[in-house]
């Protein structure tokens, strides 16, 4: 069996991406939905005429690098459906991504030409193709569906649990007015968690320094104890007439005493500083925003009349153990999603993969109670991404469903619009 079609463009020694062409030869007459997940842009096309000119894209996926362990997580399959007029070149946005196709009619034993393209970029360069087979299922010549297909687990329900809060980060600016040329240093001071005053000064920086080099200089400041800053800041540069501003954002949580992470910074100008047109120049720094308060307390879960123990606000790792204590959910799995950072809110989000008692049935919603939480704008939510279903979901496509017209396995590779055959290309198992 081919597990998920892990296609590695680097195997072909190509710089921009690759394509794989196969003939889909199913053993089951049914409607099929194709699922696509990749570390970069990818698309899947079927041909109405069993040839290259007849290909039509039915799935166009974007990267899912923001999911933890996406190659193995069912969350890799979750995304927007590919509907007619949405994301497939038929609407205002012809390049909008989607994750799974509309159901396609397939007849057992009939060939359908299929192409999968993957754009190579940075990262692991992986690609997954899945199939959801909608019932009723009929084998060749009306025969029963093969047992090796029936025993594959169905597509279980997928729910999501999310906790977010309003978050503001400490911000400072470095401001330069009517400076033409010159150099400068920055003095950094802060009180650490033990109440000790930490102090240091950056190396000399030329005026109009690249923003990332400014951050590097600040981050490398040390005193007798070690590094002065507790977290590396991010930076944004803005310019106006005869003005230059660097806005520094410190992603550290607010100190427990409610004070500042960094005391107001001081710019020390170099002796070689000159102004524009002989006018007076100014270099200063100011604090623009404090960090928000911390979230605290606990929350609980409930499912089908049962309630979990209290879970600490920052212990999403304990959710799995509590969920597995609910009746009928012993085989449940939990996948963390990267921390939520959007619209001034931050937090965490979990995908809960829930097999039903009979495998694939619609499940009650897991509810979250956040009455024991404290903090700025704490919000809990739970929702169902995919309802349980008795449809078959194959993330391992049977090898005999993918056939070419050649005795030896061959792959058609496309690079920069040039098509060629490769007999030594590899489709690897995860």
Short mmCIF file of N, CA, C and O in Angstrom, two decimals, residues 125-233:
data_model
loop_
_atom_site.label_atom_id
_atom_site.label_comp_id
_atom_site.label_asym_id
_atom_site.label_seq_id
_atom_site.Cartn_x
_atom_site.Cartn_y
_atom_site.Cartn_z
N UNK A 125 8.92 19.22 2.50
CA UNK A 125 8.47 18.83 1.17
C UNK A 125 7.69 17.52 1.20
O UNK A 125 8.15 16.48 0.73
N UNK A 126 6.50 17.56 1.78
CA UNK A 126 5.66 16.36 1.86
C UNK A 126 4.27 16.65 1.32
O UNK A 126 3.82 17.79 1.26
N UNK A 127 3.60 15.60 0.91
CA UNK A 127 2.27 15.70 0.31
C UNK A 127 1.46 14.49 0.71
O UNK A 127 1.97 13.37 0.75
N UNK A 128 0.18 14.69 1.03
CA UNK A 128 -0.72 13.59 1.39
C UNK A 128 -2.00 13.69 0.55
O UNK A 128 -2.54 14.77 0.36
N UNK A 129 -2.45 12.54 0.06
CA UNK A 129 -3.71 12.44 -0.66
C UNK A 129 -4.57 11.41 0.05
O UNK A 129 -4.13 10.30 0.32
N UNK A 130 -5.80 11.79 0.39
CA UNK A 130 -6.74 10.88 1.04
C UNK A 130 -8.02 10.75 0.23
O UNK A 130 -8.33 11.60 -0.61
N UNK A 131 -8.77 9.70 0.50
CA UNK A 131 -10.04 9.45 -0.18
C UNK A 131 -11.14 9.23 0.84
O UNK A 131 -10.97 8.47 1.79
N UNK A 132 -12.25 9.89 0.64
CA UNK A 132 -13.44 9.60 1.41
C UNK A 132 -14.46 8.99 0.45
O UNK A 132 -14.84 9.61 -0.55
N UNK A 133 -14.90 7.77 0.76
CA UNK A 133 -15.80 7.03 -0.12
C UNK A 133 -17.19 7.06 0.49
O UNK A 133 -17.41 6.52 1.57
N UNK A 134 -18.11 7.69 -0.21
CA UNK A 134 -19.47 7.85 0.28
C UNK A 134 -20.31 6.62 -0.09
O UNK A 134 -20.28 6.16 -1.23
N UNK A 135 -21.06 6.11 0.89
CA UNK A 135 -21.92 4.95 0.63
C UNK A 135 -23.12 5.33 -0.22
O UNK A 135 -23.44 6.51 -0.39
N UNK A 136 -23.84 4.30 -0.78
CA UNK A 136 -23.55 2.87 -0.65
C UNK A 136 -22.38 2.44 -1.52
O UNK A 136 -22.10 3.05 -2.54
N UNK A 137 -21.70 1.34 -1.12
CA UNK A 137 -20.52 0.86 -1.81
C UNK A 137 -20.85 -0.41 -2.59
O UNK A 137 -21.50 -1.31 -2.08
N UNK A 138 -20.39 -0.47 -3.83
CA UNK A 138 -20.61 -1.64 -4.69
C UNK A 138 -19.29 -2.02 -5.33
O UNK A 138 -18.61 -1.16 -5.91
N UNK A 139 -18.89 -3.29 -5.25
CA UNK A 139 -17.66 -3.75 -5.87
C UNK A 139 -17.85 -4.02 -7.34
O UNK A 139 -18.89 -3.75 -7.94
N UNK A 140 -16.81 -4.58 -7.98
CA UNK A 140 -16.88 -4.88 -9.41
C UNK A 140 -17.97 -5.92 -9.69
O UNK A 140 -18.11 -6.90 -8.95
N UNK A 141 -18.70 -5.70 -10.78
CA UNK A 141 -19.76 -6.63 -11.20
C UNK A 141 -20.76 -6.90 -10.09
O UNK A 141 -21.32 -7.99 -9.98
N UNK A 142 -20.96 -5.90 -9.22
CA UNK A 142 -21.92 -6.05 -8.16
C UNK A 142 -21.45 -6.92 -7.02
O UNK A 142 -22.23 -7.24 -6.11
N UNK A 143 -20.18 -7.33 -7.01
CA UNK A 143 -19.64 -8.19 -5.96
C UNK A 143 -19.43 -7.40 -4.68
O UNK A 143 -19.37 -6.17 -4.70
N UNK A 144 -19.31 -8.10 -3.56
CA UNK A 144 -19.08 -7.39 -2.28
C UNK A 144 -17.78 -6.60 -2.32
O UNK A 144 -16.84 -6.95 -3.04
N UNK A 145 -17.75 -5.54 -1.53
CA UNK A 145 -16.55 -4.72 -1.44
C UNK A 145 -15.43 -5.52 -0.77
O UNK A 145 -15.67 -6.25 0.20
N UNK A 146 -14.19 -5.46 -1.30
CA UNK A 146 -13.09 -6.24 -0.72
C UNK A 146 -12.93 -5.99 0.78
O UNK A 146 -13.07 -4.87 1.26
N UNK A 147 -12.60 -7.06 1.51
CA UNK A 147 -12.48 -6.96 2.97
C UNK A 147 -11.35 -6.03 3.39
O UNK A 147 -11.41 -5.40 4.44
N UNK A 148 -10.28 -5.97 2.56
CA UNK A 148 -9.17 -5.11 2.96
C UNK A 148 -9.54 -3.64 2.90
O UNK A 148 -8.87 -2.78 3.47
N UNK A 149 -10.65 -3.32 2.22
CA UNK A 149 -11.15 -1.95 2.21
C UNK A 149 -12.13 -1.74 3.35
O UNK A 149 -12.11 -0.72 4.06
N UNK A 150 -13.01 -2.72 3.56
CA UNK A 150 -14.04 -2.60 4.60
C UNK A 150 -13.42 -2.44 5.98
O UNK A 150 -13.92 -1.70 6.82
N UNK A 151 -12.32 -3.12 6.23
CA UNK A 151 -11.74 -3.10 7.57
C UNK A 151 -11.05 -1.77 7.89
O UNK A 151 -10.69 -1.51 9.03
N UNK A 152 -10.83 -0.94 6.87
CA UNK A 152 -10.25 0.38 7.13
C UNK A 152 -11.23 1.21 7.96
O UNK A 152 -12.42 1.26 7.68
N UNK A 153 -10.73 1.87 8.96
CA UNK A 153 -11.61 2.63 9.86
C UNK A 153 -12.28 3.78 9.12
O UNK A 153 -11.72 4.38 8.22
N UNK A 154 -13.50 4.07 9.53
CA UNK A 154 -14.23 5.16 8.89
C UNK A 154 -13.71 6.51 9.38
O UNK A 154 -12.89 6.60 10.29
N UNK A 155 -14.21 7.57 8.77
CA UNK A 155 -13.77 8.93 9.09
C UNK A 155 -14.48 9.40 10.36
O UNK A 155 -15.64 9.76 10.32
N UNK A 156 -13.81 9.37 11.47
CA UNK A 156 -14.41 9.69 12.75
C UNK A 156 -14.72 11.17 12.87
O UNK A 156 -14.31 11.98 12.05
N UNK A 157 -15.42 11.52 13.94
CA UNK A 157 -15.77 12.92 14.16
C UNK A 157 -14.55 13.71 14.64
O UNK A 157 -13.71 13.20 15.39
N UNK A 158 -14.49 14.97 14.23
CA UNK A 158 -13.40 15.84 14.62
C UNK A 158 -13.98 17.10 15.25
O UNK A 158 -14.73 17.83 14.62
N UNK A 159 -13.68 17.32 16.53
CA UNK A 159 -14.12 18.51 17.24
C UNK A 159 -12.91 19.36 17.62
O UNK A 159 -11.77 18.90 17.62
N UNK A 160 -13.17 20.62 17.97
CA UNK A 160 -12.10 21.55 18.32
C UNK A 160 -12.44 22.28 19.60
O UNK A 160 -13.57 22.76 19.79
N UNK A 161 -11.46 22.38 20.50
CA UNK A 161 -11.59 23.12 21.76
C UNK A 161 -10.60 24.28 21.72
O UNK A 161 -9.43 24.10 21.39
N UNK A 162 -11.06 25.48 22.07
CA UNK A 162 -10.22 26.67 21.96
C UNK A 162 -10.38 27.55 23.20
O UNK A 162 -11.49 27.72 23.70
N UNK A 163 -9.26 28.09 23.70
CA UNK A 163 -9.28 29.08 24.76
C UNK A 163 -8.43 30.27 24.33
O UNK A 163 -7.27 30.10 23.95
N UNK A 164 -9.00 31.46 24.35
CA UNK A 164 -8.26 32.67 23.99
C UNK A 164 -8.55 33.77 25.01
O UNK A 164 -9.51 33.69 25.78
N UNK A 165 -7.70 34.79 25.02
CA UNK A 165 -7.88 35.94 25.89
C UNK A 165 -7.34 37.17 25.18
O UNK A 165 -6.51 37.07 24.26
N UNK A 166 -7.83 38.34 25.60
CA UNK A 166 -7.28 39.59 25.06
C UNK A 166 -5.83 39.72 25.54
O UNK A 166 -5.55 39.55 26.72
N UNK A 167 -4.95 40.02 24.61
CA UNK A 167 -3.54 40.12 24.95
C UNK A 167 -2.95 41.39 24.35
O UNK A 167 -3.13 41.66 23.16
N UNK A 168 -2.29 42.16 25.18
CA UNK A 168 -1.52 43.31 24.72
C UNK A 168 -0.07 43.09 25.12
O UNK A 168 0.22 42.57 26.20
N UNK A 169 0.83 43.45 24.25
CA UNK A 169 2.26 43.27 24.50
C UNK A 169 2.93 44.61 24.75
O UNK A 169 2.53 45.63 24.20
N UNK A 170 3.96 44.60 25.58
CA UNK A 170 4.71 45.81 25.88
C UNK A 170 5.40 46.32 24.62
O UNK A 170 6.04 45.56 23.88
N UNK A 171 5.27 47.64 24.36
CA UNK A 171 5.83 48.23 23.16
C UNK A 171 6.63 49.48 23.49
O UNK A 171 6.24 50.28 24.34
N UNK A 172 7.78 49.64 22.82
CA UNK A 172 8.62 50.82 22.94
C UNK A 172 8.98 51.29 21.55
O UNK A 172 8.97 50.51 20.59
N UNK A 173 9.32 52.57 21.40
CA UNK A 173 9.78 53.08 20.11
C UNK A 173 11.15 53.73 20.25
O UNK A 173 11.52 54.26 21.31
N UNK A 174 11.93 53.64 19.17
CA UNK A 174 13.18 54.38 19.02
C UNK A 174 12.94 55.39 17.91
O UNK A 174 12.63 55.01 16.77
N UNK A 175 13.06 56.68 18.22
CA UNK A 175 12.63 57.73 17.30
C UNK A 175 13.81 58.63 16.91
O UNK A 175 14.61 59.04 17.78
N UNK A 176 13.91 58.93 15.61
CA UNK A 176 14.98 59.77 15.08
C UNK A 176 14.34 60.87 14.22
O UNK A 176 13.58 60.58 13.30
N UNK A 177 14.72 62.14 14.52
CA UNK A 177 14.15 63.28 13.80
C UNK A 177 15.28 64.11 13.18
O UNK A 177 16.25 64.45 13.87
N UNK A 178 15.13 64.44 11.91
CA UNK A 178 16.06 65.26 11.12
C UNK A 178 17.51 64.79 11.23
O UNK A 178 18.45 65.59 11.25
N UNK A 179 17.71 63.47 11.35
CA UNK A 179 19.06 62.90 11.36
C UNK A 179 19.46 62.55 9.93
O UNK A 179 18.72 61.85 9.23
N UNK A 180 20.63 63.02 9.50
CA UNK A 180 21.11 62.72 8.15
C UNK A 180 22.07 61.53 8.15
O UNK A 180 21.97 60.62 7.34
N UNK A 181 22.97 61.51 9.09
CA UNK A 181 23.93 60.41 9.22
C UNK A 181 24.46 60.40 10.65
O UNK A 181 24.21 61.34 11.42
N UNK A 182 25.17 59.32 10.99
CA UNK A 182 25.71 59.22 12.34
C UNK A 182 25.62 57.82 12.89
O UNK A 182 25.49 56.83 12.15
N UNK A 183 25.68 57.70 14.22
CA UNK A 183 25.63 56.41 14.89
C UNK A 183 24.99 56.57 16.25
O UNK A 183 24.80 57.70 16.73
N UNK A 184 24.68 55.44 16.90
CA UNK A 184 23.99 55.50 18.19
C UNK A 184 24.12 54.17 18.92
O UNK A 184 24.43 53.13 18.34
N UNK A 185 23.88 54.22 20.22
CA UNK A 185 23.80 53.05 21.08
C UNK A 185 22.52 53.13 21.90
O UNK A 185 21.91 54.19 22.00
N UNK A 186 22.11 52.00 22.49
CA UNK A 186 20.92 51.98 23.33
C UNK A 186 21.27 51.37 24.69
O UNK A 186 21.87 50.29 24.75
N UNK A 187 20.89 52.07 25.76
CA UNK A 187 21.06 51.55 27.12
C UNK A 187 19.77 50.84 27.52
O UNK A 187 18.68 51.41 27.43
N UNK A 188 19.88 49.59 27.96
CA UNK A 188 18.73 48.79 28.34
C UNK A 188 18.80 48.50 29.84
O UNK A 188 19.86 48.12 30.37
N UNK A 189 17.68 48.68 30.51
CA UNK A 189 17.59 48.39 31.95
C UNK A 189 16.28 47.67 32.24
O UNK A 189 15.23 47.97 31.63
N UNK A 190 16.32 46.71 33.14
CA UNK A 190 15.10 46.04 33.59
C UNK A 190 15.33 45.39 34.94
O UNK A 190 16.47 45.06 35.31
N UNK A 191 14.24 45.19 35.69
CA UNK A 191 14.28 44.45 36.95
C UNK A 191 13.89 43.01 36.65
O UNK A 191 12.84 42.74 36.05
N UNK A 192 14.74 42.06 37.07
CA UNK A 192 14.43 40.66 36.82
C UNK A 192 13.48 40.12 37.89
O UNK A 192 13.01 40.86 38.77
N UNK A 193 13.19 38.82 37.82
CA UNK A 193 12.21 38.22 38.74
C UNK A 193 12.67 38.23 40.18
O UNK A 193 11.88 38.00 41.11
N UNK A 194 13.98 38.48 40.43
CA UNK A 194 14.50 38.55 41.80
C UNK A 194 14.64 39.98 42.30
O UNK A 194 15.16 40.23 43.39
N UNK A 195 14.19 40.95 41.51
CA UNK A 195 14.26 42.35 41.89
C UNK A 195 15.60 42.99 41.62
O UNK A 195 15.83 44.14 42.05
N UNK A 196 16.49 42.29 40.90
CA UNK A 196 17.80 42.85 40.61
C UNK A 196 17.72 43.74 39.36
O UNK A 196 17.06 43.40 38.38
N UNK A 197 18.40 44.89 39.42
CA UNK A 197 18.44 45.79 38.27
C UNK A 197 19.49 45.28 37.29
O UNK A 197 20.68 45.21 37.61
N UNK A 198 19.05 44.93 36.10
CA UNK A 198 19.94 44.47 35.04
C UNK A 198 20.17 45.63 34.07
O UNK A 198 19.24 46.34 33.69
N UNK A 199 21.42 45.81 33.65
CA UNK A 199 21.72 46.96 32.79
C UNK A 199 22.79 46.60 31.78
O UNK A 199 23.74 45.87 32.10
N UNK A 200 22.65 47.11 30.54
CA UNK A 200 23.67 46.89 29.52
C UNK A 200 23.49 47.89 28.39
O UNK A 200 22.50 48.61 28.32
N UNK A 201 24.47 47.91 27.49
CA UNK A 201 24.43 48.85 26.37
C UNK A 201 24.79 48.11 25.09
O UNK A 201 25.63 47.19 25.10
N UNK A 202 24.15 48.48 24.00
CA UNK A 202 24.39 47.80 22.73
C UNK A 202 25.72 48.22 22.13
O UNK A 202 26.35 49.20 22.56
N UNK A 203 26.10 47.50 21.09
CA UNK A 203 27.22 47.94 20.27
C UNK A 203 26.82 49.19 19.51
O UNK A 203 25.64 49.56 19.45
N UNK A 204 27.77 49.87 18.91
CA UNK A 204 27.47 51.07 18.12
C UNK A 204 26.75 50.68 16.83
O UNK A 204 27.17 49.78 16.11
N UNK A 205 25.64 51.35 16.57
CA UNK A 205 24.82 51.07 15.40
C UNK A 205 24.83 52.26 14.46
O UNK A 205 24.57 53.39 14.89
N UNK A 206 25.10 52.07 13.18
CA UNK A 206 25.00 53.19 12.23
C UNK A 206 23.55 53.62 12.10
O UNK A 206 22.62 52.83 12.23
N UNK A 207 23.36 54.91 11.81
CA UNK A 207 22.01 55.41 11.54
C UNK A 207 21.42 54.67 10.34
O UNK A 207 22.13 54.29 9.43
N UNK A 208 20.09 54.47 10.36
CA UNK A 208 19.38 53.79 9.27
C UNK A 208 19.77 52.31 9.20
O UNK A 208 19.80 51.71 8.13
N UNK A 209 20.05 51.73 10.36
CA UNK A 209 20.43 50.32 10.43
C UNK A 209 19.25 49.43 10.05
O UNK A 209 18.10 49.77 10.32
N UNK A 210 19.53 48.27 9.44
CA UNK A 210 18.49 47.30 9.10
C UNK A 210 17.76 46.87 10.37
O UNK A 210 18.40 46.62 11.41
N UNK A 211 16.41 46.77 10.36
CA UNK A 211 15.65 46.46 11.58
C UNK A 211 16.09 45.18 12.28
O UNK A 211 16.22 45.15 13.51
N UNK A 212 16.35 44.13 11.52
CA UNK A 212 16.74 42.87 12.15
C UNK A 212 18.09 42.97 12.82
O UNK A 212 18.35 42.30 13.83
N UNK A 213 18.97 43.81 12.31
CA UNK A 213 20.26 44.02 12.95
C UNK A 213 20.10 44.81 14.25
O UNK A 213 20.86 44.61 15.21
N UNK A 214 19.11 45.70 14.29
CA UNK A 214 18.82 46.40 15.55
C UNK A 214 18.34 45.41 16.60
O UNK A 214 18.78 45.44 17.76
N UNK A 215 17.43 44.52 16.22
CA UNK A 215 16.94 43.51 17.17
C UNK A 215 18.08 42.64 17.66
O UNK A 215 18.19 42.34 18.86
N UNK A 216 18.96 42.22 16.75
CA UNK A 216 20.08 41.36 17.12
C UNK A 216 20.98 42.07 18.13
O UNK A 216 21.45 41.46 19.10
N UNK A 217 21.21 43.36 17.92
CA UNK A 217 22.06 44.12 18.85
C UNK A 217 21.42 44.21 20.23
O UNK A 217 22.10 44.05 21.26
N UNK A 218 20.11 44.46 20.28
CA UNK A 218 19.42 44.54 21.57
C UNK A 218 19.43 43.19 22.27
O UNK A 218 19.65 43.11 23.49
N UNK A 219 19.18 42.13 21.53
CA UNK A 219 19.10 40.79 22.12
C UNK A 219 20.45 40.31 22.65
O UNK A 219 20.51 39.53 23.59
N UNK A 220 21.54 40.81 22.07
CA UNK A 220 22.88 40.36 22.48
C UNK A 220 23.46 41.15 23.65
O UNK A 220 24.57 40.85 24.10
N UNK A 221 22.73 42.13 24.15
CA UNK A 221 23.24 42.92 25.29
C UNK A 221 23.34 42.04 26.54
O UNK A 221 22.38 41.34 26.90
N UNK A 222 24.49 42.08 27.21
CA UNK A 222 24.70 41.27 28.41
C UNK A 222 25.32 42.12 29.52
O UNK A 222 25.96 43.13 29.27
N UNK A 223 25.08 41.66 30.77
CA UNK A 223 25.76 42.25 31.92
C UNK A 223 26.57 41.15 32.60
O UNK A 223 26.84 40.11 32.00
N UNK A 224 26.96 41.36 33.87
CA UNK A 224 27.79 40.38 34.56
C UNK A 224 27.05 39.07 34.82
O UNK A 224 27.69 38.02 35.02
N UNK A 225 25.72 39.10 34.82
CA UNK A 225 24.93 37.89 35.09
C UNK A 225 24.65 37.11 33.81
O UNK A 225 24.66 35.88 33.78
N UNK A 226 24.42 37.82 32.72
CA UNK A 226 24.09 37.17 31.46
C UNK A 226 23.28 38.10 30.56
O UNK A 226 23.39 39.33 30.67
N UNK A 227 22.47 37.52 29.73
CA UNK A 227 21.66 38.31 28.81
C UNK A 227 20.68 39.18 29.58
O UNK A 227 19.99 38.72 30.49
N UNK A 228 20.59 40.47 29.21
CA UNK A 228 19.75 41.40 29.95
C UNK A 228 18.27 41.16 29.65
O UNK A 228 17.44 41.11 30.57
N UNK A 229 17.90 41.02 28.40
CA UNK A 229 16.50 40.82 28.03
C UNK A 229 16.05 39.39 28.31
O UNK A 229 16.83 38.45 28.16
N UNK A 230 14.78 39.24 28.65
CA UNK A 230 14.22 37.92 28.91
C UNK A 230 13.56 37.32 27.67
O UNK A 230 13.31 36.12 27.62
N UNK A 231 13.21 38.15 26.70
CA UNK A 231 12.62 37.63 25.46
C UNK A 231 13.05 38.50 24.30
O UNK A 231 13.27 39.71 24.45
N UNK A 232 13.18 37.89 23.15
CA UNK A 232 13.64 38.60 21.95
C UNK A 232 12.49 39.44 21.38
O UNK A 232 11.41 38.91 21.10
N UNK A 233 12.70 40.73 21.17
CA UNK A 233 11.61 41.57 20.65
C UNK A 233 11.42 41.39 19.14
O UNK A 233 12.32 40.91 18.44
#
